[in-house]
Amino acid sequence: MAYTDKIKEIYQNQLKGIQDAGLFKQERYIHSSQDAEIEVEFPAGSAPKRVINVCANNYLGLSSHPDVIKAAHEGLDTRGYGMSSVRFICGTQDIHRELEKKVSEFLGTEDTILFPSCMDANAGVFEAILTSEDVMISDRLVHASIIDGMRLCAAQHDTFKHSDMAHLEKKLQLHADKRLKVVINDGVYSMDGDTAKLDEMVALCEKYDAILFVDESHSSGFIGKTGRGTHEKCGVVGKIDIITTTFGKALGGASGGCVSGRKEIVEMCRQKARPYLFSNTIAPVVVSGVLEVLNILSKSTERRDKLEANTKFWREGLTKAGFVLKDGDTPIVPVMLFNAKLAQDVSRDLFDLGIYAIGFFFPVVPQGAARIRTQISAGHEIHHLEKALDAFIKVGKKYDILGKTKQEIIEKYGS
Amino acid sequence: MENMKEVILEYVIEEYCDEENDDVTFETPLISGGIVDSFSMVSLKRFLENKYKISIPDADASPENFDTVTKIEVLVKRFQ
Ligand SMILES: Cc1ncc(COP(=O)(O)O)c(C=O)c1O
């Protein structure tokens, strides 16, 4: 047997290392559909418990929306289950192209190409459009999938301090000699919930002839007056050269992603992006669901408006109770606890009280910046949020952190 | 002549640190300590090459050789 004891041991030791470092990730099985309330089996083997979910990316509450489910059923009936082919052989249906056009309309871009996921979009786009004569200048906190995409690309790479426009400008000057410069960032940062300064970035990119890339995975569908994204909020619709986004969060939450933007760049992806060329695209049933999501969002801003109201209620409630939050106005609301063990303890106690919220700590966030990341949804009703708030306050009192500053919490629990 | 370590340390603090982590010394692990990620190392390499008029081959621009200001000084002197 080739899989020898020695090989096995190598992996067992690595896994033990992960466990010893307290970084072993465990799945929790959900016995219901994704919604404001879910049934969670935790710990494994225990009877499922009904809890309020405040950690899903289901920002618009569309993951189990009856109209989306109905549209998906219809897609299944009329276009079948699978394609058994990549796009350019025999894996493209009329509805794939229809979705690409609808996404372009929704985002205000020239054209769009679908990818199996946004991870794949980010993994494929840079290699498809850049060479070793070019440079990628990225914000230091961009998502892991962008980092992987940049690793796969021969272009040079540099970074700027998170959202630091003066530093970005210095880097644009430093790399003035390159053929192409691409400035790369997230629209909304998923760990802190802060928003990129896209208006300033557009101005800098215009001044230095750079291409602007934005990952809108945590913005598409709800940021901006009509939910088009961070570019709408910042007043720069039509000025972003490359947008990538996912259908796996607010836009129905199933799966799939895209690159949307300048016509030539999208066409380059169609010719050269490897995850597009060598992997099946989004299944017809999901395409049909996303089409209905865009239809719902184009007709009315009701859901993003409700999300905005819910977010305001939640942020104000937590602030008034005396928690330390990260500043911002997005539905990603990090409750800062600073200490990793405290974050885990608070998460467990919340679960006991019927609230599902997860602790994040190093290496997912910087050392000493542990937190409970809460995410609000249009699927939440005020009574859900009131109950969640009550639970947070109870737990906050138990650990005596309400009204305490960052320094006081760190003094008490360490960082 | 300027002290090379001081110059490098000043650049590292200016380029990679903020109020939260500016207590860097000559021996602080930069890469393994998570202050400088492997991508951001590029600007440090470029800075050293421009400042000291040297060329550091990619093979030598390893995370180990860049891990502390002291090690970086050793590296730069090797190519001067
Ligand atoms: C900013 C960002 N980009 C991309 C992705 C990947 O999205 P997908 O699930 O479509 O691969 C995520 C999801 O975690 C994300 O947060």
Coordinates of C-alpha atoms and ligand atoms in Angstrom, one line a residue, chain A residues 117-120 122 143 145 186 190 215 217-218 246-249 256-257, ligand 1:
Chain A
S117 CA -18.1 31.0 -7.8
C118 CA -16.7 34.4 -6.8
M119 CA -13.7 32.5 -5.5
D120 CA -13.2 31.3 -9.1
N122 CA -11.1 36.2 -8.3
H143 CA -10.3 38.6 0.7
S145 CA -9.7 34.5 -2.8
D186 CA -13.2 44.9 -1.5
S190 CA -16.3 41.3 5.6
D215 CA -15.0 42.7 -5.0
S217 CA -19.5 40.1 -2.6
H218 CA -20.7 41.8 0.7
T246 CA -21.1 36.4 -5.6
F247 CA -24.6 34.9 -5.9
G248 CA -23.8 33.0 -2.7
K249 CA -24.6 35.7 -0.2
G256 CA -22.0 31.3 -8.4
G257 CA -20.1 34.5 -9.1
Ligands
LIG1 C1 -15.1 39.2 -0.3 C2 -15.4 37.9 -0.8 N1 -15.1 37.5 -2.1 C3 -15.3 36.3 -2.6 C4 -15.9 35.3 -1.8 C5 -16.2 34.0 -2.4 O1 -17.5 33.8 -2.8 P1 -18.0 32.4 -3.4 O2 -18.7 31.7 -2.3 O3 -18.9 32.8 -4.5 O4 -16.8 31.7 -3.9 C6 -16.3 35.6 -0.5 C7 -17.0 34.6 0.4 O5 -16.5 34.3 1.4 C8 -16.0 36.9 0.0 O6 -16.3 37.2 1.3

